[in-house]
mmCIF file of C-alpha atoms and ligand atoms in Angstrom:
data_model
loop_
_atom_site.group_PDB
_atom_site.id
_atom_site.type_symbol
_atom_site.label_atom_id
_atom_site.label_comp_id
_atom_site.label_asym_id
_atom_site.label_seq_id
_atom_site.Cartn_x
_atom_site.Cartn_y
_atom_site.Cartn_z
ATOM 1 C CA MET A 216 183.613 -9.199 -206.416
ATOM 2 C CA GLY A 217 184.199 -5.470 -205.923
ATOM 3 C CA LYS A 218 181.712 -2.637 -206.421
ATOM 4 C CA ILE A 219 183.165 -0.805 -209.533
ATOM 5 C CA ILE A 220 181.778 2.371 -211.219
ATOM 6 C CA LEU A 221 182.404 3.310 -214.913
ATOM 7 C CA THR A 222 180.883 6.285 -216.704
ATOM 8 C CA GLY A 223 181.677 8.949 -219.015
ATOM 9 C CA ASP A 224 180.983 11.687 -221.443
ATOM 10 C CA ARG A 225 181.784 12.674 -224.914
ATOM 11 C CA PRO A 226 184.098 15.485 -225.408
ATOM 12 C CA THR A 227 182.137 17.508 -227.935
ATOM 13 C CA GLY A 228 181.891 20.715 -225.608
ATOM 14 C CA LYS A 229 182.159 22.096 -222.245
ATOM 15 C CA LEU A 230 179.964 20.334 -219.714
ATOM 16 C CA HIS A 231 176.744 22.096 -218.520
ATOM 17 C CA VAL A 232 174.317 22.100 -215.566
ATOM 18 C CA GLY A 233 172.184 19.299 -217.255
ATOM 19 C CA HIS A 234 175.492 17.020 -216.714
ATOM 20 C CA TYR A 235 175.938 18.438 -213.301
ATOM 21 C CA VAL A 236 172.464 17.253 -211.927
ATOM 22 C CA GLY A 237 172.264 14.300 -214.407
ATOM 23 C CA SER A 238 175.356 12.576 -213.320
ATOM 24 C CA LEU A 239 178.469 14.649 -212.314
ATOM 25 C CA ARG A 240 177.245 15.738 -208.648
ATOM 26 C CA ARG A 241 176.296 12.090 -208.068
ATOM 27 C CA ARG A 242 179.724 10.836 -209.162
ATOM 28 C CA VAL A 243 181.542 13.208 -206.749
ATOM 29 C CA GLU A 244 179.089 12.026 -203.964
ATOM 30 C CA LEU A 245 179.778 8.258 -204.815
ATOM 31 C CA GLN A 246 183.371 8.832 -204.962
ATOM 32 C CA ASN A 247 183.530 10.365 -201.635
ATOM 33 C CA SER A 248 181.223 7.991 -200.009
ATOM 34 C CA GLY A 249 184.010 5.334 -199.998
ATOM 35 C CA GLU A 250 181.556 2.607 -201.056
ATOM 36 C CA TYR A 251 183.265 1.734 -204.287
ATOM 37 C CA ASP A 252 186.377 -0.119 -204.930
ATOM 38 C CA LYS A 253 187.150 1.508 -207.991
ATOM 39 C CA ILE A 254 185.952 4.406 -209.909
ATOM 40 C CA TYR A 255 186.555 5.023 -213.744
ATOM 41 C CA ILE A 256 185.549 8.166 -215.483
ATOM 42 C CA MET A 257 185.824 7.956 -219.295
ATOM 43 C CA ILE A 258 186.345 10.872 -221.652
ATOM 44 C CA ALA A 259 184.845 8.965 -224.715
ATOM 45 C CA ASP A 260 186.544 10.677 -227.566
ATOM 46 C CA ALA A 261 186.372 7.551 -229.861
ATOM 47 C CA GLN A 262 182.413 7.676 -229.287
ATOM 48 C CA ALA A 263 182.453 11.348 -229.894
ATOM 49 C CA LEU A 264 184.291 10.578 -233.241
ATOM 50 C CA THR A 265 181.406 8.350 -234.447
ATOM 51 C CA ASP A 266 179.288 11.271 -235.266
ATOM 52 C CA ASN A 267 182.096 13.907 -235.648
ATOM 53 C CA ALA A 268 184.219 11.976 -238.069
ATOM 54 C CA ASP A 269 184.854 15.048 -240.102
ATOM 55 C CA ASN A 270 185.680 17.342 -237.145
ATOM 56 C CA PRO A 271 188.340 15.594 -235.043
ATOM 57 C CA GLU A 272 189.692 19.061 -233.987
ATOM 58 C CA LYS A 273 186.538 19.498 -232.120
ATOM 59 C CA VAL A 274 187.049 16.547 -230.096
ATOM 60 C CA ARG A 275 190.543 17.143 -229.520
ATOM 61 C CA GLN A 276 189.916 20.584 -228.109
ATOM 62 C CA ASN A 277 187.313 19.437 -225.913
ATOM 63 C CA ILE A 278 189.228 16.869 -224.012
ATOM 64 C CA ILE A 279 190.820 19.221 -221.668
ATOM 65 C CA GLU A 280 187.443 21.259 -221.276
ATOM 66 C CA VAL A 281 185.720 18.008 -220.104
ATOM 67 C CA ALA A 282 188.630 17.094 -217.855
ATOM 68 C CA LEU A 283 188.690 20.569 -216.197
ATOM 69 C CA ASP A 284 185.023 20.343 -215.742
ATOM 70 C CA TYR A 285 185.481 16.914 -213.907
ATOM 71 C CA LEU A 286 188.095 18.158 -211.564
ATOM 72 C CA ALA A 287 186.389 21.537 -210.834
ATOM 73 C CA CYS A 288 183.296 19.517 -209.813
ATOM 74 C CA GLY A 289 185.300 17.288 -207.342
ATOM 75 C CA ILE A 290 186.261 14.483 -209.301
ATOM 76 C CA ASP A 291 189.560 13.643 -207.381
ATOM 77 C CA PRO A 292 192.293 11.757 -209.474
ATOM 78 C CA LYS A 293 193.534 10.190 -206.272
ATOM 79 C CA LYS A 294 190.170 8.533 -205.814
ATOM 80 C CA SER A 295 188.859 8.168 -209.344
ATOM 81 C CA THR A 296 190.534 7.109 -212.425
ATOM 82 C CA ILE A 297 190.164 9.502 -215.452
ATOM 83 C CA LEU A 298 190.828 7.995 -218.854
ATOM 84 C CA ILE A 299 190.598 8.731 -222.379
ATOM 85 C CA GLN A 300 188.923 6.015 -224.387
ATOM 86 C CA SER A 301 191.035 6.263 -227.514
ATOM 87 C CA GLN A 302 194.071 5.182 -225.345
ATOM 88 C CA ILE A 303 192.752 1.878 -224.423
ATOM 89 C CA PRO A 304 192.993 -0.103 -227.615
ATOM 90 C CA GLU A 305 191.685 -3.238 -225.835
ATOM 91 C CA LEU A 306 188.228 -1.571 -225.978
ATOM 92 C CA CYS A 307 188.293 -2.087 -229.747
ATOM 93 C CA GLU A 308 189.139 -5.607 -229.774
ATOM 94 C CA LEU A 309 186.431 -6.312 -227.030
ATOM 95 C CA SER A 310 183.797 -4.459 -229.475
ATOM 96 C CA PHE A 311 184.820 -6.675 -232.336
ATOM 97 C CA TYR A 312 183.985 -9.779 -230.430
ATOM 98 C CA TYR A 313 180.851 -8.422 -229.101
ATOM 99 C CA MET A 314 179.554 -7.516 -232.516
ATOM 100 C CA ASN A 315 178.935 -11.099 -233.148
ATOM 101 C CA LEU A 316 176.518 -11.271 -230.266
ATOM 102 C CA VAL A 317 174.312 -8.342 -231.400
ATOM 103 C CA THR A 318 171.894 -8.169 -234.313
ATOM 104 C CA VAL A 319 171.330 -5.156 -236.641
ATOM 105 C CA SER A 320 167.677 -5.281 -235.729
ATOM 106 C CA ARG A 321 168.405 -4.950 -232.053
ATOM 107 C CA LEU A 322 170.772 -1.901 -232.767
ATOM 108 C CA GLN A 323 167.867 -0.352 -234.773
ATOM 109 C CA ARG A 324 165.584 -0.725 -231.898
ATOM 110 C CA ASN A 325 167.810 1.328 -229.605
ATOM 111 C CA PRO A 326 165.788 4.400 -228.682
ATOM 112 C CA THR A 327 168.635 6.610 -228.012
ATOM 113 C CA VAL A 328 170.451 5.778 -231.319
ATOM 114 C CA LYS A 329 167.060 6.250 -233.046
ATOM 115 C CA SER A 330 166.542 9.787 -231.793
ATOM 116 C CA GLU A 331 170.226 10.742 -232.221
ATOM 117 C CA ILE A 332 169.879 9.485 -236.061
ATOM 118 C CA GLN A 333 166.969 11.832 -236.463
ATOM 119 C CA MET A 334 168.749 14.738 -234.729
ATOM 120 C CA ARG A 335 171.691 14.427 -236.873
ATOM 121 C CA ASN A 336 169.921 13.873 -240.078
ATOM 122 C CA PHE A 337 171.749 10.517 -240.498
ATOM 123 C CA GLU A 338 168.477 8.973 -241.794
ATOM 124 C CA ALA A 339 169.736 8.463 -245.259
ATOM 125 C CA SER A 340 173.196 7.225 -244.448
ATOM 126 C CA ILE A 341 174.249 6.031 -241.092
ATOM 127 C CA PRO A 342 178.043 5.769 -240.379
ATOM 128 C CA VAL A 343 178.535 2.165 -239.321
ATOM 129 C CA GLY A 344 180.563 3.385 -236.457
ATOM 130 C CA PHE A 345 177.923 5.471 -235.187
ATOM 131 C CA PHE A 346 175.325 2.639 -235.508
ATOM 132 C CA THR A 347 177.336 0.213 -233.308
ATOM 133 C CA TYR A 348 178.552 2.548 -230.771
ATOM 134 C CA PRO A 349 176.105 0.944 -228.246
ATOM 135 C CA ILE A 350 178.495 -2.161 -228.706
ATOM 136 C CA SER A 351 181.661 -0.128 -228.065
ATOM 137 C CA GLN A 352 179.856 1.247 -224.955
ATOM 138 C CA ALA A 353 179.344 -2.308 -223.792
ATOM 139 C CA ALA A 354 183.093 -2.747 -224.124
ATOM 140 C CA ASP A 355 183.794 0.307 -222.205
ATOM 141 C CA ILE A 356 181.566 -0.793 -219.333
ATOM 142 C CA THR A 357 182.743 -4.332 -219.427
ATOM 143 C CA ALA A 358 186.505 -3.765 -219.652
ATOM 144 C CA PHE A 359 186.451 -2.492 -216.221
ATOM 145 C CA LYS A 360 184.112 -5.019 -214.914
ATOM 146 C CA ALA A 361 181.543 -2.162 -213.819
ATOM 147 C CA THR A 362 178.848 -3.043 -211.620
ATOM 148 C CA THR A 363 177.424 0.454 -211.607
ATOM 149 C CA VAL A 364 176.924 3.042 -214.288
ATOM 150 C CA PRO A 365 175.812 6.281 -212.696
ATOM 151 C CA ALA A 366 174.252 8.038 -215.761
ATOM 152 C CA GLY A 367 171.211 9.858 -217.130
ATOM 153 C CA GLU A 368 168.102 8.221 -218.381
ATOM 154 C CA ASP A 369 169.388 8.568 -222.074
ATOM 155 C CA GLN A 370 172.057 6.087 -221.173
ATOM 156 C CA MET A 371 169.516 3.274 -220.093
ATOM 157 C CA PRO A 372 169.341 1.593 -223.491
ATOM 158 C CA MET A 373 173.078 1.403 -223.670
ATOM 159 C CA VAL A 374 173.324 -0.250 -220.194
ATOM 160 C CA GLU A 375 170.388 -2.628 -221.214
ATOM 161 C CA GLN A 376 172.300 -3.523 -224.500
ATOM 162 C CA THR A 377 175.393 -4.157 -222.244
ATOM 163 C CA GLN A 378 173.324 -6.432 -219.927
ATOM 164 C CA GLU A 379 172.210 -8.359 -223.061
ATOM 165 C CA ILE A 380 175.738 -8.803 -224.371
ATOM 166 C CA VAL A 381 177.035 -9.937 -221.024
ATOM 167 C CA HIS A 382 174.186 -12.552 -220.904
ATOM 168 C CA LYS A 383 174.809 -13.868 -224.180
ATOM 169 C CA PHE A 384 178.598 -14.024 -223.802
ATOM 170 C CA ASN A 385 178.491 -15.541 -220.556
ATOM 171 C CA SER A 386 175.950 -18.231 -221.571
ATOM 172 C CA VAL A 387 177.947 -19.033 -224.893
ATOM 173 C CA TYR A 388 181.554 -18.746 -223.621
ATOM 174 C CA GLY A 389 181.353 -19.153 -219.880
ATOM 175 C CA GLU A 390 181.145 -16.675 -216.986
ATOM 176 C CA ALA A 391 183.863 -13.860 -217.877
ATOM 177 C CA LEU A 392 181.838 -10.765 -217.868
ATOM 178 C CA VAL A 393 179.997 -8.651 -214.987
ATOM 179 C CA GLU A 394 176.555 -7.394 -215.663
ATOM 180 C CA PRO A 395 176.199 -3.730 -214.828
ATOM 181 C CA LYS A 396 173.369 -1.711 -213.402
ATOM 182 C CA ILE A 397 172.312 1.843 -214.287
ATOM 183 C CA LEU A 398 172.259 4.201 -211.319
ATOM 184 C CA LEU A 399 169.699 6.947 -212.445
ATOM 185 C CA PRO A 400 169.252 10.299 -210.705
ATOM 186 C CA ASP A 401 166.795 10.126 -207.894
ATOM 187 C CA ASN A 402 164.772 13.220 -208.965
ATOM 188 C CA GLN A 403 162.773 13.612 -212.132
ATOM 189 C CA ALA A 404 164.177 17.081 -212.680
ATOM 190 C CA CYS A 405 167.698 15.865 -212.757
ATOM 191 C CA MET A 406 166.885 12.972 -214.959
ATOM 192 C CA ARG A 407 166.349 15.209 -217.953
ATOM 193 C CA LEU A 408 166.957 18.765 -217.226
ATOM 194 C CA PRO A 409 165.251 20.864 -220.143
ATOM 195 C CA GLY A 410 167.285 23.808 -221.822
ATOM 196 C CA ILE A 411 166.410 27.136 -220.854
ATOM 197 C CA ASP A 412 164.205 27.585 -223.598
ATOM 198 C CA GLY A 413 162.152 24.725 -222.173
ATOM 199 C CA LYS A 414 162.924 22.322 -225.002
ATOM 200 C CA ALA A 415 163.019 18.599 -224.100
ATOM 201 C CA LYS A 416 166.858 18.595 -223.183
ATOM 202 C CA MET A 417 169.759 20.820 -222.499
ATOM 203 C CA SER A 418 171.966 20.396 -225.498
ATOM 204 C CA LYS A 419 174.889 22.069 -227.048
ATOM 205 C CA SER A 420 173.416 21.764 -230.409
ATOM 206 C CA LEU A 421 170.199 23.465 -229.502
ATOM 207 C CA GLY A 422 172.191 26.311 -228.028
ATOM 208 C CA ASN A 423 170.046 26.381 -224.671
ATOM 209 C CA CYS A 424 172.697 25.529 -222.068
ATOM 210 C CA ILE A 425 174.158 26.961 -219.057
ATOM 211 C CA TYR A 426 177.739 25.673 -218.730
ATOM 212 C CA LEU A 427 179.632 24.939 -215.674
ATOM 213 C CA SER A 428 182.251 27.387 -216.436
ATOM 214 C CA GLU A 429 179.641 30.180 -217.331
ATOM 215 C CA GLU A 430 180.488 33.799 -216.037
ATOM 216 C CA PRO A 431 178.109 34.990 -213.417
ATOM 217 C CA GLU A 432 176.728 37.810 -215.783
ATOM 218 C CA GLU A 433 176.008 35.134 -218.263
ATOM 219 C CA ILE A 434 174.220 32.927 -215.763
ATOM 220 C CA LYS A 435 172.133 35.813 -214.719
ATOM 221 C CA LYS A 436 171.076 36.563 -218.261
ATOM 222 C CA LYS A 437 170.227 33.189 -219.153
ATOM 223 C CA VAL A 438 168.089 32.849 -216.055
ATOM 224 C CA MET A 439 166.239 35.982 -216.701
ATOM 225 C CA SER A 440 165.359 34.949 -220.204
ATOM 226 C CA MET A 441 164.278 31.280 -219.112
ATOM 227 C CA PHE A 442 160.966 29.806 -220.517
ATOM 228 C CA THR A 443 158.302 29.794 -217.844
ATOM 229 C CA ASP A 444 154.519 29.781 -218.240
ATOM 230 C CA PRO A 445 153.474 31.597 -221.408
ATOM 231 C CA ASP A 446 149.957 32.232 -219.716
ATOM 232 C CA HIS A 447 151.322 33.725 -216.637
ATOM 233 C CA ILE A 448 150.936 37.253 -218.178
ATOM 234 C CA ARG A 449 150.263 39.608 -214.904
ATOM 235 C CA VAL A 450 151.602 38.909 -211.531
ATOM 236 C CA GLN A 451 148.279 38.109 -210.192
ATOM 237 C CA ASP A 452 147.392 35.446 -212.775
ATOM 238 C CA PRO A 453 147.598 31.969 -211.594
ATOM 239 C CA GLY A 454 150.705 30.046 -212.895
ATOM 240 C CA LYS A 455 151.548 26.732 -214.274
ATOM 241 C CA ILE A 456 154.400 24.722 -212.409
ATOM 242 C CA GLU A 457 154.662 21.720 -215.056
ATOM 243 C CA GLY A 458 156.685 22.379 -217.931
ATOM 244 C CA ASN A 459 157.903 25.720 -216.350
ATOM 245 C CA CYS A 460 161.620 25.685 -216.550
ATOM 246 C CA VAL A 461 162.440 27.961 -213.490
ATOM 247 C CA PHE A 462 160.582 25.462 -211.282
ATOM 248 C CA THR A 463 162.180 22.481 -212.985
ATOM 249 C CA TYR A 464 165.700 24.032 -212.245
ATOM 250 C CA LEU A 465 164.653 24.757 -208.721
ATOM 251 C CA ASP A 466 163.629 21.182 -208.333
ATOM 252 C CA ALA A 467 167.009 20.090 -209.478
ATOM 253 C CA PHE A 468 169.313 22.672 -207.588
ATOM 254 C CA CYS A 469 167.468 24.094 -204.726
ATOM 255 C CA GLN A 470 168.263 23.051 -201.134
ATOM 256 C CA PRO A 471 166.182 24.132 -197.935
ATOM 257 C CA GLU A 472 169.057 26.475 -196.865
ATOM 258 C CA HIS A 473 168.721 28.595 -199.982
ATOM 259 C CA PHE A 474 165.269 29.715 -198.707
ATOM 260 C CA GLU A 475 166.758 30.899 -195.513
ATOM 261 C CA ARG A 476 169.476 32.691 -197.252
ATOM 262 C CA TYR A 477 167.591 34.201 -200.213
ATOM 263 C CA LEU A 478 163.901 33.929 -199.996
ATOM 264 C CA PRO A 479 163.040 33.696 -196.192
ATOM 265 C CA ASP A 480 159.428 34.502 -196.750
ATOM 266 C CA TYR A 481 158.881 30.756 -197.891
ATOM 267 C CA ALA A 482 159.924 27.833 -195.820
ATOM 268 C CA ASN A 483 160.368 25.363 -198.788
ATOM 269 C CA LEU A 484 159.847 24.929 -202.427
ATOM 270 C CA ASP A 485 156.290 23.598 -201.986
ATOM 271 C CA GLU A 486 155.000 26.899 -200.453
ATOM 272 C CA LEU A 487 156.650 28.809 -203.337
ATOM 273 C CA LYS A 488 155.004 26.525 -205.914
ATOM 274 C CA ASP A 489 151.723 26.945 -204.090
ATOM 275 C CA HIS A 490 151.913 30.648 -204.220
ATOM 276 C CA TYR A 491 152.722 30.606 -207.899
ATOM 277 C CA ARG A 492 149.734 28.237 -208.749
ATOM 278 C CA ARG A 493 147.461 30.570 -206.697
ATOM 279 C CA GLY A 494 148.643 33.808 -208.562
ATOM 280 C CA GLY A 495 150.384 36.787 -207.036
ATOM 281 C CA LEU A 496 153.751 35.603 -207.414
ATOM 282 C CA GLY A 497 155.793 37.208 -210.257
ATOM 283 C CA ASP A 498 158.179 35.475 -212.593
ATOM 284 C CA VAL A 499 161.003 37.882 -211.903
ATOM 285 C CA LYS A 500 161.031 37.133 -208.155
ATOM 286 C CA VAL A 501 161.475 33.354 -208.907
ATOM 287 C CA LYS A 502 164.020 33.821 -211.573
ATOM 288 C CA LYS A 503 165.952 36.045 -209.081
ATOM 289 C CA PHE A 504 165.814 33.409 -206.444
ATOM 290 C CA LEU A 505 166.887 30.627 -209.072
ATOM 291 C CA ASN A 506 169.799 32.881 -210.098
ATOM 292 C CA ASN A 507 170.986 33.177 -206.540
ATOM 293 C CA VAL A 508 170.812 29.459 -206.178
ATOM 294 C CA LEU A 509 172.772 28.807 -209.443
ATOM 295 C CA GLN A 510 175.217 31.401 -208.495
ATOM 296 C CA GLU A 511 176.027 29.816 -205.167
ATOM 297 C CA THR A 512 176.228 26.385 -206.894
ATOM 298 C CA LEU A 513 178.409 27.358 -209.746
ATOM 299 C CA GLU A 514 180.826 29.805 -208.180
ATOM 300 C CA PRO A 515 183.166 27.224 -206.276
ATOM 301 C CA ILE A 516 183.090 25.212 -209.528
ATOM 302 C CA ARG A 517 184.099 28.307 -211.757
ATOM 303 C CA VAL A 518 186.818 29.403 -209.346
ATOM 304 C CA ARG A 519 188.272 26.018 -209.106
ATOM 305 C CA ARG A 520 188.200 25.487 -212.708
ATOM 306 C CA LYS A 521 190.166 28.667 -213.299
ATOM 307 C CA GLU A 522 192.730 27.666 -210.784
ATOM 308 C CA LEU A 523 193.137 24.285 -212.535
ATOM 309 C CA ALA A 524 193.690 25.773 -215.847
ATOM 310 C CA LYS A 525 196.740 27.568 -214.669
ATOM 311 C CA ASP A 526 198.701 24.229 -214.983
ATOM 312 C CA ILE A 527 197.289 22.542 -218.242
ATOM 313 C CA PRO A 528 200.277 20.145 -218.572
ATOM 314 C CA ALA A 529 199.563 18.731 -215.156
ATOM 315 C CA ILE A 530 195.951 17.999 -216.366
ATOM 316 C CA TYR A 531 197.211 16.224 -219.283
ATOM 317 C CA GLU A 532 199.568 14.074 -217.018
ATOM 318 C CA ILE A 533 196.488 13.035 -214.875
ATOM 319 C CA LEU A 534 194.878 11.927 -218.053
ATOM 320 C CA LYS A 535 197.946 10.005 -219.051
ATOM 321 C CA LYS A 536 198.379 8.199 -215.808
ATOM 322 C CA GLY A 537 194.724 7.404 -215.549
ATOM 323 C CA SER A 538 194.823 5.897 -219.016
ATOM 324 C CA GLU A 539 197.798 3.870 -218.458
ATOM 325 C CA GLU A 540 196.272 2.420 -215.444
ATOM 326 C CA ALA A 541 192.842 1.844 -217.091
ATOM 327 C CA GLU A 542 194.887 -0.106 -219.929
ATOM 328 C CA LYS A 543 196.143 -2.709 -217.457
ATOM 329 C CA VAL A 544 192.858 -3.409 -216.223
ATOM 330 C CA ALA A 545 191.027 -3.587 -219.770
ATOM 331 C CA ALA A 546 194.115 -5.830 -220.740
ATOM 332 C CA ALA A 547 193.503 -8.197 -218.015
ATOM 333 C CA THR A 548 189.646 -8.335 -218.970
ATOM 334 C CA LEU A 549 190.460 -8.989 -222.544
ATOM 335 C CA THR A 550 192.796 -12.018 -221.654
ATOM 336 C CA ASP A 551 189.733 -13.353 -219.719
ATOM 337 C CA VAL A 552 187.636 -12.783 -222.767
ATOM 338 C CA LYS A 553 190.062 -14.494 -225.179
ATOM 339 C CA ASN A 554 190.398 -17.421 -222.671
ATOM 340 C CA ALA A 555 186.743 -17.859 -222.368
ATOM 341 C CA MET A 556 186.379 -17.806 -226.214
ATOM 342 C CA LYS A 557 189.371 -20.106 -226.564
ATOM 343 C CA ILE A 558 191.294 -17.754 -228.815
ATOM 344 C CA ASN A 559 194.256 -18.081 -226.672
ATOM 345 C CA TYR A 560 196.007 -20.547 -228.800
ATOM 346 C CA PHE A 561 199.411 -20.213 -227.709
ATOM 347 C CA ASP A 562 198.734 -20.600 -223.987
ATOM 348 C CA ASP A 563 196.487 -23.600 -224.586
ATOM 349 C CA MET A 564 198.674 -26.426 -224.139
ATOM 350 C CA ALA A 565 195.659 -28.888 -224.133
ATOM 351 C CA LEU A 566 194.983 -27.670 -227.803
ATOM 352 C CA ILE A 567 198.539 -28.105 -228.972
ATOM 353 C CA ARG A 568 198.868 -31.778 -227.456
ATOM 354 C CA GLU A 569 195.328 -32.498 -228.900
ATOM 355 C CA GLN A 570 196.439 -31.322 -232.338
ATOM 356 C CA ALA A 571 199.705 -33.185 -231.947
ATOM 357 C CA GLU A 572 198.081 -36.310 -230.960
ATOM 358 C CA LYS A 573 195.658 -36.181 -233.807
ATOM 359 C CA TYR A 574 198.417 -35.896 -236.252
ATOM 360 C CA SER A 575 200.739 -38.462 -234.687
ATOM 361 C CA LYS A 576 197.819 -41.121 -235.276
ATOM 362 C CA GLU A 577 198.005 -40.637 -238.907
HETATM 363 N N1 LIG B 37 177.323 7.671 -224.301
HETATM 364 C C1 LIG B 37 177.832 8.478 -223.258
HETATM 365 C C2 LIG B 37 177.436 9.976 -223.590
HETATM 366 O O1 LIG B 37 176.797 10.200 -224.496
HETATM 367 C C3 LIG B 37 179.234 8.482 -223.062
HETATM 368 C C4 LIG B 37 179.853 7.141 -222.682
HETATM 369 C C5 LIG B 37 180.741 6.443 -223.377
HETATM 370 C C6 LIG B 37 179.451 6.397 -221.581
HETATM 371 N N2 LIG B 37 181.081 5.241 -222.847
HETATM 372 C C7 LIG B 37 180.305 5.331 -221.694
HETATM 373 C C8 LIG B 37 178.651 6.564 -220.591
HETATM 374 C C9 LIG B 37 180.270 4.173 -220.746
HETATM 375 C C10 LIG B 37 178.431 5.560 -219.622
HETATM 376 C C11 LIG B 37 179.452 4.414 -219.610
HETATM 377 O O2 LIG B 37 177.759 10.780 -222.972
#
């Protein structure tokens, strides 16, 4: 059995630096490591519709944005297959059969779904499609026999749900599905990058994002307005690192060589943090450093994105080819699933013979 990656994003907006450190950067590294036999990256438009049913245009508009972000970050369509979820009808069929293996109460316990219900004020009336999206996500993952799902911490409940479905399926119907593992970011700051306002998570709906396609002046403005330590009023005051966005971002983005280039008075991030804790280091100096680090990281992505955007039809062509290739793989898995469930009546000669014999005795 090969090593196979599947991961993806909902196309509800442009991707931001939280996506980058949480998963995108890692995907590109994994892609270029050559360690994986197949890599599938899914633009999860059908999942996006589960909580945007009345706004299909938003989803439609953002497919190309997400595709451009992927390619700009270094996802290479020669090495990774980029696909659009809705173009793979087999995923619906798989979901339909998996639904029989999951209870309502199990879905109600899913912490990511719980917090999303709260965020969207769905408490009073939850769309069924939204409620069951963890099952459809299990279909996404298992359709490609993925062994590895590189994703953020918020996707952990989805992968656990998938593992349970795989267990149940394999024990009821026989081994047909592969159990996936999540691959989390190795650094706490990357796991859940806060928004620039210091709120729990960077998210489009909270308006606290720095986008991958952001222009340099915008990046600078956002960095300079970032939430730090509210008690660090004068430069000489001792400062707090915990909950201080600027340091969280440095944890996620800063490399040792950035100090040589932009802040040679310090050897590394630990020294900078120590100085801040002691007092005598102003927020503006740290923010300027973070701005330099972010500008250096985001510039090549922005430039490449603009270049790619000059030929939009070519991007749709990549998505079409990727979706076609992916559908073949999903169709093969669906055949395995139906064989295991014995709902492949017309290929099942033993069944036809058995029924014929039964009736010939009458
Ligand atoms: N739930 C993911 C998100 O919110 C998107 C997604 C859909 C996904 N299917 C997936 C992620 C399969 C990993 C694997 O962005």
